XYZ file of C-alpha atoms in Angstrom:
319
model
C 122.461 149.510 98.133
C 120.656 152.195 100.057
C 121.990 155.186 101.960
C 120.310 158.373 103.805
C 119.696 161.066 101.870
C 121.051 164.118 104.004
C 118.699 166.534 101.915
C 115.893 164.862 104.010
C 117.554 165.774 107.285
C 115.285 167.223 109.726
C 116.241 167.619 113.566
C 113.320 165.983 115.556
C 112.856 165.483 119.242
C 114.182 162.130 119.371
C 116.977 162.903 117.167
C 117.165 163.225 113.112
C 114.674 162.255 110.968
C 115.907 160.425 107.900
C 114.784 158.994 104.475
C 116.753 156.546 102.802
C 117.300 156.941 99.537
C 116.429 153.836 97.600
C 119.790 152.742 95.235
C 119.058 149.091 94.543
C 115.976 146.791 93.775
C 116.232 144.954 96.541
C 115.694 147.799 99.491
C 112.214 148.824 100.741
C 112.872 151.551 103.025
C 113.382 154.023 100.331
C 109.553 154.912 100.987
C 109.780 154.772 104.532
C 110.240 158.168 106.908
C 112.773 156.909 109.735
C 113.769 158.515 112.789
C 116.943 157.870 114.554
C 117.827 158.703 118.232
C 121.449 157.331 119.472
C 121.016 154.147 119.728
C 117.676 153.521 118.506
C 116.123 153.378 114.490
C 112.575 153.617 113.352
C 111.207 152.932 109.865
C 108.103 151.134 108.457
C 107.676 147.896 106.396
C 104.279 148.782 104.922
C 102.311 149.818 107.651
C 104.105 148.009 110.258
C 106.403 150.343 112.320
C 109.630 148.606 113.045
C 112.144 149.695 115.639
C 115.993 148.844 116.067
C 116.963 149.198 119.538
C 120.770 148.598 120.452
C 121.143 146.697 123.888
C 125.153 146.986 123.916
C 128.095 145.071 123.254
C 130.783 142.821 124.863
C 134.229 143.059 123.908
C 135.782 139.391 122.967
C 139.174 138.399 122.353
C 139.666 136.328 119.113
C 140.818 133.079 120.253
C 141.091 129.504 118.825
C 138.113 127.679 118.484
C 135.700 131.002 117.959
C 134.757 129.471 114.540
C 135.275 125.496 115.113
C 136.183 124.815 111.842
C 138.741 127.588 110.667
C 142.234 128.230 111.754
C 142.558 131.270 114.125
C 144.755 132.713 111.238
C 142.239 132.624 108.801
C 139.456 134.139 111.279
C 141.911 136.791 111.806
C 142.279 137.457 108.002
C 138.851 137.796 107.553
C 138.369 139.977 110.435
C 141.238 142.273 108.960
C 139.810 142.181 105.654
C 136.574 143.451 107.102
C 138.007 146.508 108.906
C 137.694 145.083 112.349
C 139.813 143.020 114.951
C 141.901 141.169 114.560
C 142.359 140.503 118.338
C 139.699 141.656 119.729
C 136.236 142.108 118.512
C 132.635 144.156 119.970
C 130.083 141.461 119.857
C 126.943 143.701 119.434
C 123.415 143.174 120.163
C 120.512 144.522 118.573
C 116.769 143.838 119.592
C 114.166 144.530 116.978
C 110.409 145.605 118.061
C 107.317 146.322 116.114
C 104.212 148.021 116.501
C 101.386 146.206 114.406
C 97.663 145.875 115.077
C 98.080 148.696 117.696
C 100.507 146.345 119.877
C 103.965 146.544 120.321
C 106.060 143.293 120.302
C 109.634 142.719 121.045
C 111.789 140.127 119.646
C 113.962 139.006 122.532
C 114.839 141.073 125.691
C 118.910 141.605 125.416
C 120.496 141.258 128.898
C 118.486 143.512 131.037
C 120.284 143.771 134.631
C 121.808 140.659 134.351
C 125.184 141.386 132.160
C 128.296 143.766 132.516
C 128.005 147.095 132.496
C 128.584 147.489 128.537
C 124.861 145.954 128.053
C 121.433 146.385 129.489
C 120.417 149.470 127.225
C 117.334 148.078 125.618
C 114.974 149.737 128.052
C 116.714 153.349 127.394
C 116.780 152.816 124.151
C 112.743 152.005 123.804
C 112.080 155.223 125.780
C 114.446 156.933 123.217
C 112.420 155.670 120.341
C 109.213 156.357 121.847
C 108.623 153.289 123.616
C 107.227 152.667 126.914
C 108.726 148.904 128.025
C 105.629 148.941 130.179
C 103.162 148.976 127.245
C 105.119 145.604 125.394
C 101.949 143.396 124.762
C 103.941 140.295 123.197
C 107.535 139.130 123.769
C 108.376 136.656 120.856
C 111.603 134.776 122.106
C 113.851 133.227 119.479
C 115.973 130.814 121.613
C 117.448 130.185 125.143
C 120.605 131.808 124.686
C 121.295 134.236 128.018
C 121.549 137.336 125.496
C 118.310 136.796 124.366
C 116.655 136.232 127.795
C 118.308 137.328 130.508
C 116.108 140.284 130.120
C 113.038 138.655 130.902
C 113.659 138.616 134.572
C 114.592 141.385 137.082
C 118.464 141.087 138.179
C 119.042 138.340 140.740
C 115.276 137.483 140.984
C 112.749 135.436 139.226
C 110.307 138.352 139.323
C 109.116 139.530 135.419
C 110.354 142.348 133.771
C 107.353 142.118 131.415
C 104.496 140.566 133.888
C 101.598 142.041 131.625
C 102.936 140.741 128.186
C 102.557 137.258 126.584
C 105.576 135.774 126.572
C 105.933 133.557 123.298
C 108.713 130.627 123.196
C 109.545 128.120 120.504
C 107.886 124.839 121.628
C 111.015 122.731 120.383
C 113.193 124.876 122.975
C 111.000 125.149 125.461
C 111.180 121.366 125.511
C 114.580 120.900 125.072
C 115.526 123.395 128.100
C 112.969 122.361 130.854
C 114.114 118.647 130.351
C 115.419 117.645 133.575
C 117.918 115.434 132.322
C 119.684 118.519 130.777
C 121.256 119.893 133.514
C 123.564 116.941 134.153
C 124.568 117.232 130.158
C 125.709 120.527 130.204
C 128.919 122.194 131.640
C 129.056 122.767 134.967
C 129.126 126.461 134.364
C 125.929 126.596 132.560
C 124.055 124.556 135.098
C 122.912 127.640 137.060
C 121.496 129.564 134.254
C 119.566 126.131 133.187
C 118.252 125.682 136.495
C 117.009 129.155 136.520
C 114.809 128.683 133.169
C 113.773 125.202 134.653
C 112.589 127.260 137.955
C 111.017 130.174 136.040
C 109.584 129.571 132.735
C 107.354 126.517 133.413
C 105.652 129.026 136.143
C 104.946 131.614 134.351
C 101.253 131.799 133.659
C 101.641 134.163 130.538
C 104.281 132.021 128.849
C 102.841 130.576 125.521
C 104.409 128.340 123.018
C 104.561 128.192 119.474
C 105.705 126.515 116.100
C 106.983 126.597 112.916
C 104.780 128.778 110.713
C 102.647 130.097 113.460
C 101.216 134.006 113.201
C 102.548 135.980 116.185
C 100.880 139.192 115.588
C 99.292 140.755 112.747
C 102.260 140.625 109.875
C 104.023 138.502 111.855
C 105.246 134.804 111.088
C 107.740 132.364 112.881
C 110.332 130.735 110.787
C 112.006 127.244 112.025
C 115.785 128.235 111.529
C 117.480 125.325 113.813
C 121.237 124.434 114.136
C 122.273 127.459 116.160
C 120.015 125.732 119.000
C 117.486 122.919 118.497
C 114.565 125.125 118.317
C 116.082 128.442 117.003
C 113.603 130.672 115.208
C 113.532 133.936 112.820
C 110.441 136.049 112.121
C 109.096 137.549 108.644
C 107.706 140.758 108.806
C 105.219 141.549 106.056
C 103.019 144.555 105.038
C 102.380 146.273 101.861
C 104.295 143.968 99.584
C 107.435 144.689 101.480
C 109.256 142.470 103.846
C 111.889 142.213 106.630
C 113.194 138.830 107.594
C 114.467 139.149 111.529
C 117.049 136.520 111.561
C 118.037 136.102 115.182
C 121.109 134.192 115.562
C 121.011 132.530 111.845
C 124.688 134.139 111.785
C 126.749 135.743 114.721
C 128.771 138.799 113.266
C 128.150 139.156 109.507
C 132.066 139.749 109.184
C 132.553 136.199 109.831
C 129.354 134.036 109.165
C 127.563 135.909 106.699
C 130.849 136.463 104.563
C 131.808 132.606 105.521
C 128.289 130.754 105.549
C 130.137 127.363 106.237
C 132.064 128.521 109.478
C 130.572 127.121 112.451
C 130.484 129.393 115.387
C 131.576 128.015 118.829
C 127.844 129.088 119.746
C 126.523 126.482 117.144
C 124.985 123.504 118.436
C 124.777 121.667 115.363
C 127.448 123.424 112.651
C 126.358 121.285 109.543
C 122.713 122.383 110.411
C 123.202 125.686 110.934
C 125.125 126.159 107.277
C 122.366 124.709 105.727
C 119.579 126.870 107.482
C 121.842 129.893 106.759
C 122.101 129.307 103.027
C 118.382 128.170 102.812
C 117.316 131.538 104.695
C 119.945 133.961 102.967
C 118.769 132.424 99.547
C 115.065 133.088 100.347
C 116.010 136.752 101.467
C 117.478 137.573 98.613
C 115.021 135.461 96.170
C 112.182 137.388 97.906
C 113.785 140.658 97.470
C 113.621 141.353 101.570
C 115.370 143.077 103.883
C 117.238 141.489 107.094
C 118.220 142.333 110.471
C 120.632 140.719 112.320
C 120.893 140.723 116.316
C 124.606 140.428 116.049
C 125.111 142.692 112.916
C 125.684 146.065 115.010
C 123.876 149.068 114.834
C 121.758 149.667 112.837
C 121.459 146.327 112.084
C 119.103 145.829 109.036
C 120.306 146.272 105.501
C 120.654 144.277 102.386
C 121.976 140.993 101.118
C 123.659 139.906 98.223
C 125.928 136.827 97.024
C 129.292 136.980 97.376
C 130.944 133.964 95.833
C 130.601 130.953 97.838
C 129.094 133.572 100.578
C 126.896 136.422 100.781
C 127.375 140.149 101.643
C 125.385 142.470 104.302
C 125.086 146.075 103.501
C 123.648 148.013 106.572
C 121.963 151.205 106.495
C 124.071 154.102 106.446
C 122.679 156.129 109.281
């Protein structure tokens, strides 16, 4: 699909400067100058700067129930065919940020200091990419799972990590998660997290809610993609005739759920709706000749999609 042209390799202060070579009709990065540090990548969508920022990964055992509607044997076969697993996999977390209209916009926040030692690397990788976390003007939240919002608060406190930023949250997700009745409906192990959400987000003065189709920043629009959670959101970054679709958690790791869009992750709240959403979303990405960035697609997390039988195939930037 597209690959780095090693002829254009130039060493820079933040790592190697790479030019992506266009080898397919879908990729727009061929004209974009990109820079890579160890776990951060910068490129452009038209005039908008985009950053892939790795937050780390967590090793996960492959067990029955990881996929709700597929056997453990079929899951392990799929992982083996993809060259990973099959008994354990790394679940990666990669945040996307953009600089547009002179402002830095962060999509989700990773774990911050509220996860295991193998995650919480976002701040360091922002700095490696030339971004100061203190200059983030807007944080856009896709949904309220811990790996996406725990980086909003300082470890073991309710103090904000981004107190001067506008925190944009999906209205449907916000209303669902802040309903006091929800606490008794979730498993007991999840109740402290829901209680934290309900004790903090409604009191933060810099929180604003948004809906499907909202213009979140110059060149950035919200796209409702429910199923993974009730109010899950993805995003379109568009400039100069080029488009990047930030899919958030439309799927988890691409080796399972892009290849098999009919498989329901254990984290999908509504499996059938999640499947319908991802098929419609992926078909749009392909039809509009856009690129796609996935939160759990590894690093780098950006690439192209193509149809593959009854499923799809993701081809990542080779960096």
